[in-house]
Short mmCIF file of C-alpha atoms in Angstrom, two decimals:
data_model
loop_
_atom_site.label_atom_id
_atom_site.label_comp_id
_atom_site.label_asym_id
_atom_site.label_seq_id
_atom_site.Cartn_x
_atom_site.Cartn_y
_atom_site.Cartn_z
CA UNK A 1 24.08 -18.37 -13.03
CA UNK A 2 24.95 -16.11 -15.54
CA UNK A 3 21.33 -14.92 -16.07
CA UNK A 4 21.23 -14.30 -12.28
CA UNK A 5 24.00 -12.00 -12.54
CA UNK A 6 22.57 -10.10 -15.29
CA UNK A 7 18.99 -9.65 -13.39
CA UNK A 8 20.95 -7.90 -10.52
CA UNK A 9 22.86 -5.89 -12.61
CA UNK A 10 19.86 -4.89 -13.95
CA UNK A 11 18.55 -4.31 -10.56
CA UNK A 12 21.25 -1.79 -9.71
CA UNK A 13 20.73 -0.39 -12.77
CA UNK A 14 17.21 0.31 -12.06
CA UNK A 15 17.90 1.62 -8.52
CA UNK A 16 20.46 3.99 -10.16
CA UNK A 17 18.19 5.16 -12.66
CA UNK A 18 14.97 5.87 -9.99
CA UNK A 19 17.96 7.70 -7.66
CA UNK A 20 18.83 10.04 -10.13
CA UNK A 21 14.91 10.49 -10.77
CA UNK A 22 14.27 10.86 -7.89
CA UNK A 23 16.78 13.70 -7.57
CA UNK A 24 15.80 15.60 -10.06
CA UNK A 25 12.32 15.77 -8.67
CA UNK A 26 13.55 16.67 -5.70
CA UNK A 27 15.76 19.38 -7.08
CA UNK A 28 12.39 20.78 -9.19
CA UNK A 29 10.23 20.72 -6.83
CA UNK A 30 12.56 22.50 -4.41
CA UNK A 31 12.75 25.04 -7.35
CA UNK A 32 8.82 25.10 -7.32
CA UNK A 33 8.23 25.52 -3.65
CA UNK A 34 11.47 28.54 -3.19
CA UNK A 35 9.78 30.64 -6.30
CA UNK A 36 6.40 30.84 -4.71
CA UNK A 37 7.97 31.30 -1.24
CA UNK A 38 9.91 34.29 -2.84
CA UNK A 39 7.15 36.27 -5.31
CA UNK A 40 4.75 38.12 -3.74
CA UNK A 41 1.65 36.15 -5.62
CA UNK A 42 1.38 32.54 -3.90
CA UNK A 43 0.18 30.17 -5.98
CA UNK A 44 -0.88 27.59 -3.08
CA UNK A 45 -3.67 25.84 -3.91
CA UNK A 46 -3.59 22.79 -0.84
CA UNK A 47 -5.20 19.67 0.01
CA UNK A 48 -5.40 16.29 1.31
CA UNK A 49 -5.76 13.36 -1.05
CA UNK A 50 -6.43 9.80 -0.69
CA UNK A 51 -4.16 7.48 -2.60
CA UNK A 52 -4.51 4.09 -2.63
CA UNK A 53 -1.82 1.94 -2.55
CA UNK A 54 0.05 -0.88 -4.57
CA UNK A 55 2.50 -1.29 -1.54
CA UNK A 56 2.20 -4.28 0.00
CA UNK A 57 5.06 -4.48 2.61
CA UNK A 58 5.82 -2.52 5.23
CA UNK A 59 9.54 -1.45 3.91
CA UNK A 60 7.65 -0.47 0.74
CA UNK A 61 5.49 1.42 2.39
CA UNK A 62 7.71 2.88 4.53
CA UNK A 63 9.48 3.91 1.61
CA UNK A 64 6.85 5.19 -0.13
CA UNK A 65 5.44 7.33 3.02
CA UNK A 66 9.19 8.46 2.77
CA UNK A 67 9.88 9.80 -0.19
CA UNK A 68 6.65 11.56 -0.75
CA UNK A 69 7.48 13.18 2.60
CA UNK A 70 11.00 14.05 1.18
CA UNK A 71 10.00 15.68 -1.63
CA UNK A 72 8.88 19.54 -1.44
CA UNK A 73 5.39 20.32 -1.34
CA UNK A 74 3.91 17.08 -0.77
CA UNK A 75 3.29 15.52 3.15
CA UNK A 76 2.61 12.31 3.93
CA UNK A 77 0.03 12.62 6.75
CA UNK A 78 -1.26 9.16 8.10
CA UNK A 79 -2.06 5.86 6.55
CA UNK A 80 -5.76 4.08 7.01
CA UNK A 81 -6.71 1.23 9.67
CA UNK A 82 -6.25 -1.29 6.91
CA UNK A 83 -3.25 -0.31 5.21
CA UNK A 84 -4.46 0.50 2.04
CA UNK A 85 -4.74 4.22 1.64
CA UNK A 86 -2.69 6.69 2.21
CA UNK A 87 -3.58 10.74 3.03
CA UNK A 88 -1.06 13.27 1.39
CA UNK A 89 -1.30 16.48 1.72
CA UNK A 90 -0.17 18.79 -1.16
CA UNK A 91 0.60 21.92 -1.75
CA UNK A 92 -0.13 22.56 -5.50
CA UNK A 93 -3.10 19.85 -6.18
CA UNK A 94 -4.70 21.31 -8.56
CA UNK A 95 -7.11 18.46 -9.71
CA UNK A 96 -7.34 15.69 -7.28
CA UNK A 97 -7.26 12.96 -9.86
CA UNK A 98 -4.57 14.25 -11.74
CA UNK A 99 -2.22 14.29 -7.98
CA UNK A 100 -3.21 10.93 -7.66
CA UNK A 101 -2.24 9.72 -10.88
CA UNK A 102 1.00 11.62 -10.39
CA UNK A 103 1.51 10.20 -7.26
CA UNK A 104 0.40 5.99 -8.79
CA UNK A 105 2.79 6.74 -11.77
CA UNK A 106 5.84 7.45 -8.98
CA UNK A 107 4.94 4.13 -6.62
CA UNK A 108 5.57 2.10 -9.96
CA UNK A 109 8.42 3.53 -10.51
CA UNK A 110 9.34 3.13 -7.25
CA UNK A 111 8.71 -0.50 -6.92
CA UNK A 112 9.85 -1.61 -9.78
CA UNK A 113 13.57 -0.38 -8.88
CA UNK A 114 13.63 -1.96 -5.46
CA UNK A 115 11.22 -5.11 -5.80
CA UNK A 116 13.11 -8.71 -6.39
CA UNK A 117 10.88 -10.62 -8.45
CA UNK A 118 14.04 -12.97 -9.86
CA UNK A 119 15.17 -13.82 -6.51
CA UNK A 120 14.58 -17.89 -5.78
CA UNK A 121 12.15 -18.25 -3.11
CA UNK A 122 9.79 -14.48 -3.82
CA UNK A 123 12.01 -13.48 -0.49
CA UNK A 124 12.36 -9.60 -0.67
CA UNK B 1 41.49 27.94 -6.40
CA UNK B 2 41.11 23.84 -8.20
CA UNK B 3 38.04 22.55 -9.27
CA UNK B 4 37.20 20.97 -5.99
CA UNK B 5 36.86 24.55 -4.01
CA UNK B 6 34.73 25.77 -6.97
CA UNK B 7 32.53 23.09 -7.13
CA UNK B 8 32.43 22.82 -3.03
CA UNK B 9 31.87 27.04 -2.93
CA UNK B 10 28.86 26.39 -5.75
CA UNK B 11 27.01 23.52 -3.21
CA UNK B 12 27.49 25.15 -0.12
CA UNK B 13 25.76 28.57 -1.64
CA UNK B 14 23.12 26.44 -3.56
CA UNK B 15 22.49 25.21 -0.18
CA UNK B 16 22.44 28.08 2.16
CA UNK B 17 19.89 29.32 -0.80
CA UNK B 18 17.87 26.32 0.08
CA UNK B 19 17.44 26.62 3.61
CA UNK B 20 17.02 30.64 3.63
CA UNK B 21 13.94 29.72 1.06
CA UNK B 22 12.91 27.60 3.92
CA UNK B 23 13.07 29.86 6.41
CA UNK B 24 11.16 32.49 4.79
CA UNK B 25 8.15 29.90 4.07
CA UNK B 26 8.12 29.15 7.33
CA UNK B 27 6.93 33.00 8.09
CA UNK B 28 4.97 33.58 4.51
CA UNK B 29 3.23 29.94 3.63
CA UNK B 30 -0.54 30.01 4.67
CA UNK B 31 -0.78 26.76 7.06
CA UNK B 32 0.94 24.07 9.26
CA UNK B 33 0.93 21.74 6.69
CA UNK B 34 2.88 23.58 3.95
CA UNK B 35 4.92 25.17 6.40
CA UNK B 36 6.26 21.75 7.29
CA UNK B 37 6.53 20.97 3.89
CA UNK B 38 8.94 24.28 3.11
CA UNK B 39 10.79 23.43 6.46
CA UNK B 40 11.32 19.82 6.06
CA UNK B 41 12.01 19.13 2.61
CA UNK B 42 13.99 22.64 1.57
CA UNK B 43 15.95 22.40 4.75
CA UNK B 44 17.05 18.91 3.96
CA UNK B 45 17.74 19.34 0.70
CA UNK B 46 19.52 22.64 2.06
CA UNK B 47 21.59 21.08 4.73
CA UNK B 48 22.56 18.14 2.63
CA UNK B 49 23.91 19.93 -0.42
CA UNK B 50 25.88 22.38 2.35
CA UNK B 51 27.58 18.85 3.47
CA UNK B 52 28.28 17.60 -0.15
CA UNK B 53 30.26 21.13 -0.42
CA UNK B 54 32.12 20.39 2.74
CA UNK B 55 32.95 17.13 1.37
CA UNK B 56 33.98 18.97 -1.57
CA UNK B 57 36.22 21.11 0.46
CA UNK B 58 37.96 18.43 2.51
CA UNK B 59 38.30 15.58 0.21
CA UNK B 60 39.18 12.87 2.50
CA UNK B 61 37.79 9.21 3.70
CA UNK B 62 37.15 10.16 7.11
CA UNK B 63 34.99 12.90 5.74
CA UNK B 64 33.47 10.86 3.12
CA UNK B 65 32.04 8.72 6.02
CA UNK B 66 31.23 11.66 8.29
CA UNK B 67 29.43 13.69 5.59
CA UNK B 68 27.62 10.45 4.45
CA UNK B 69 26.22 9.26 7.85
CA UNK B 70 25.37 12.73 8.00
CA UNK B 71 23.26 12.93 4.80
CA UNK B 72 21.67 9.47 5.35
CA UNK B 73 20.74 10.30 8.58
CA UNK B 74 18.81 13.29 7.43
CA UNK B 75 17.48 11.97 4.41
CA UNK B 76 15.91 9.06 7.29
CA UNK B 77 14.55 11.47 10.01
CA UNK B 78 13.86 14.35 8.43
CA UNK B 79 10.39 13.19 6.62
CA UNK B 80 9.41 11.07 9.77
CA UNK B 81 9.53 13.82 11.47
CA UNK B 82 7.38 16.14 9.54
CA UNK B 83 5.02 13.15 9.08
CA UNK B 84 4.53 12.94 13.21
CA UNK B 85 3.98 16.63 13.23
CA UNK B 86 1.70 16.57 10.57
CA UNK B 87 -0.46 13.91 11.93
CA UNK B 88 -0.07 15.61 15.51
CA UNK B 89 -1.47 18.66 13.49
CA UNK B 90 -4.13 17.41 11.79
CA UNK B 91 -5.43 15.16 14.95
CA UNK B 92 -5.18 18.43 16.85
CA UNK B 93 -7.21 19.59 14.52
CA UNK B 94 -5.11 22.47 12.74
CA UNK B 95 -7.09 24.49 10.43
CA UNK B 96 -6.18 24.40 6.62
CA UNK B 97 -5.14 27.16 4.63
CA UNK B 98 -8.99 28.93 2.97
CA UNK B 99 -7.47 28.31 -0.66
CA UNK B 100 -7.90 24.43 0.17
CA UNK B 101 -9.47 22.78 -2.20
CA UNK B 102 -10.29 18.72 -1.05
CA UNK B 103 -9.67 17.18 2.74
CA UNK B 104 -9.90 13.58 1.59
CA UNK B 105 -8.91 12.24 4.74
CA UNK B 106 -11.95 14.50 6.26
CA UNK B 107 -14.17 12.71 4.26
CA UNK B 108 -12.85 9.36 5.14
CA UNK B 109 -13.25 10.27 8.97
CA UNK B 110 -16.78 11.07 8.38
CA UNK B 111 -17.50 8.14 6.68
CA UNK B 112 -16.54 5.76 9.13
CA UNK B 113 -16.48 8.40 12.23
CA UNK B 114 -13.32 7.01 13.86
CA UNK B 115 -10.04 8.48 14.62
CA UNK B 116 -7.52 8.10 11.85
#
């Protein structure tokens, strides 16, 4: 019982912790997309990546598709037939490989603060 | 002058900075898809810290709600809405900016030669 209390409390911890990270991305990437949209030089350098995904529900995909879409300067575009990759497009890439790892460090992140692996049953 | 109008005064003009950003990428960035970007994200961002300074302004419960459903209902539409257009664009076959540097999704049409 007690140890059940302790792994939610933990939970909400977590969820706490990736909400106020995910804020302050927000917050500088906002930053990053007003100061090129302000100076004269743009330093836009676009393009549409494939990321594959660790996802596995809908909701978490969902979510996922969300909050890339939320934050400035990326764009969720569409998802493939199977479910497995999805197509961002970004505005400052730079290297494709180095996006995509950006992008596969921020899923775990994000599904480790809403996934319920100490709930009886698996049921999330 | 208390804490709470200086604090509300800072949000709303942190936001209205925010969406005026926006509106300028919409004229200056190079193509639909980053356009969407400035418009979608910077606006929300924008219009949400605006209602946070409201909130700020007119401390009450019946604003906390108001200013709440207000916030989560932009935080929920606001990227599924730039994700449609986006998709609408790119199946409509909007060009990409010239600086572009992959299409990844280009190259996965190819390969298989459907529709996405």
């Amino acid at each position: 019982m007690l140890s059940r209390i302790g792994a939610e409390l933990l939970r909400v911890v977590r969820l706490v912790g990736f909400g106020a990270f995910f804020a302050y991305e927000l917050l500088v990437a906002s930053l990053q997309v007003a100061w090129d949209v302000i100076t004269p030089r743009s330093r836009l350098s676009p393009g549409i990546v494939a990321i594959s995904m660790q996802s596995t529900t809908p909701a978490e995909m969902t979510l996922m598709a969300n909050l890339i879409s939320l934050t400035p300067g990326t764009l969720s575009l569409t998802i493939n037939e199977d479910q497995s990759m999805l197509y961002v497009h970004g505005m400052y890439v730079g290297s494709a490989d180095e996006f995509r790892h950006t992008l596969h460090v921020f899923e775990r992140r994000m599904l480790s603060a809403v996934r319920t692996h100490n709930r009886p049953g698996g049921a999330s | 002058m208390n804490v709470l109008d200086i604090l509300g005064g800072t949000l709303i003009t942190v936001g209205v900075f925010f969406i005026v950003m926006a509106a300028i990428g919409l004229v200056r960035l190079a193509d639909v898809y980053s356009r969407l970007s400035a418009v979608t994200k910077a606006a929300t961002l924008g219009v949400v810290l605006v209602l946070g300074g409201a909130f700020c302004l007119e401390p009450s419960w019946k604003s906390f709600f108001v200013v709440g459903l207000a916030a989560f209902l932009q935080f929920f539409t606001a990227p599924v809405g730039g994700f449609a257009l986006g998709r609408a664009a790119y199946r409509a076959g909007s060009p990409l900016a010239p600086q572009t540097q992959y299409d990844e999704l280009d190259d996965a049409i190819r390969a298989t030669s459907r529709e996405p």
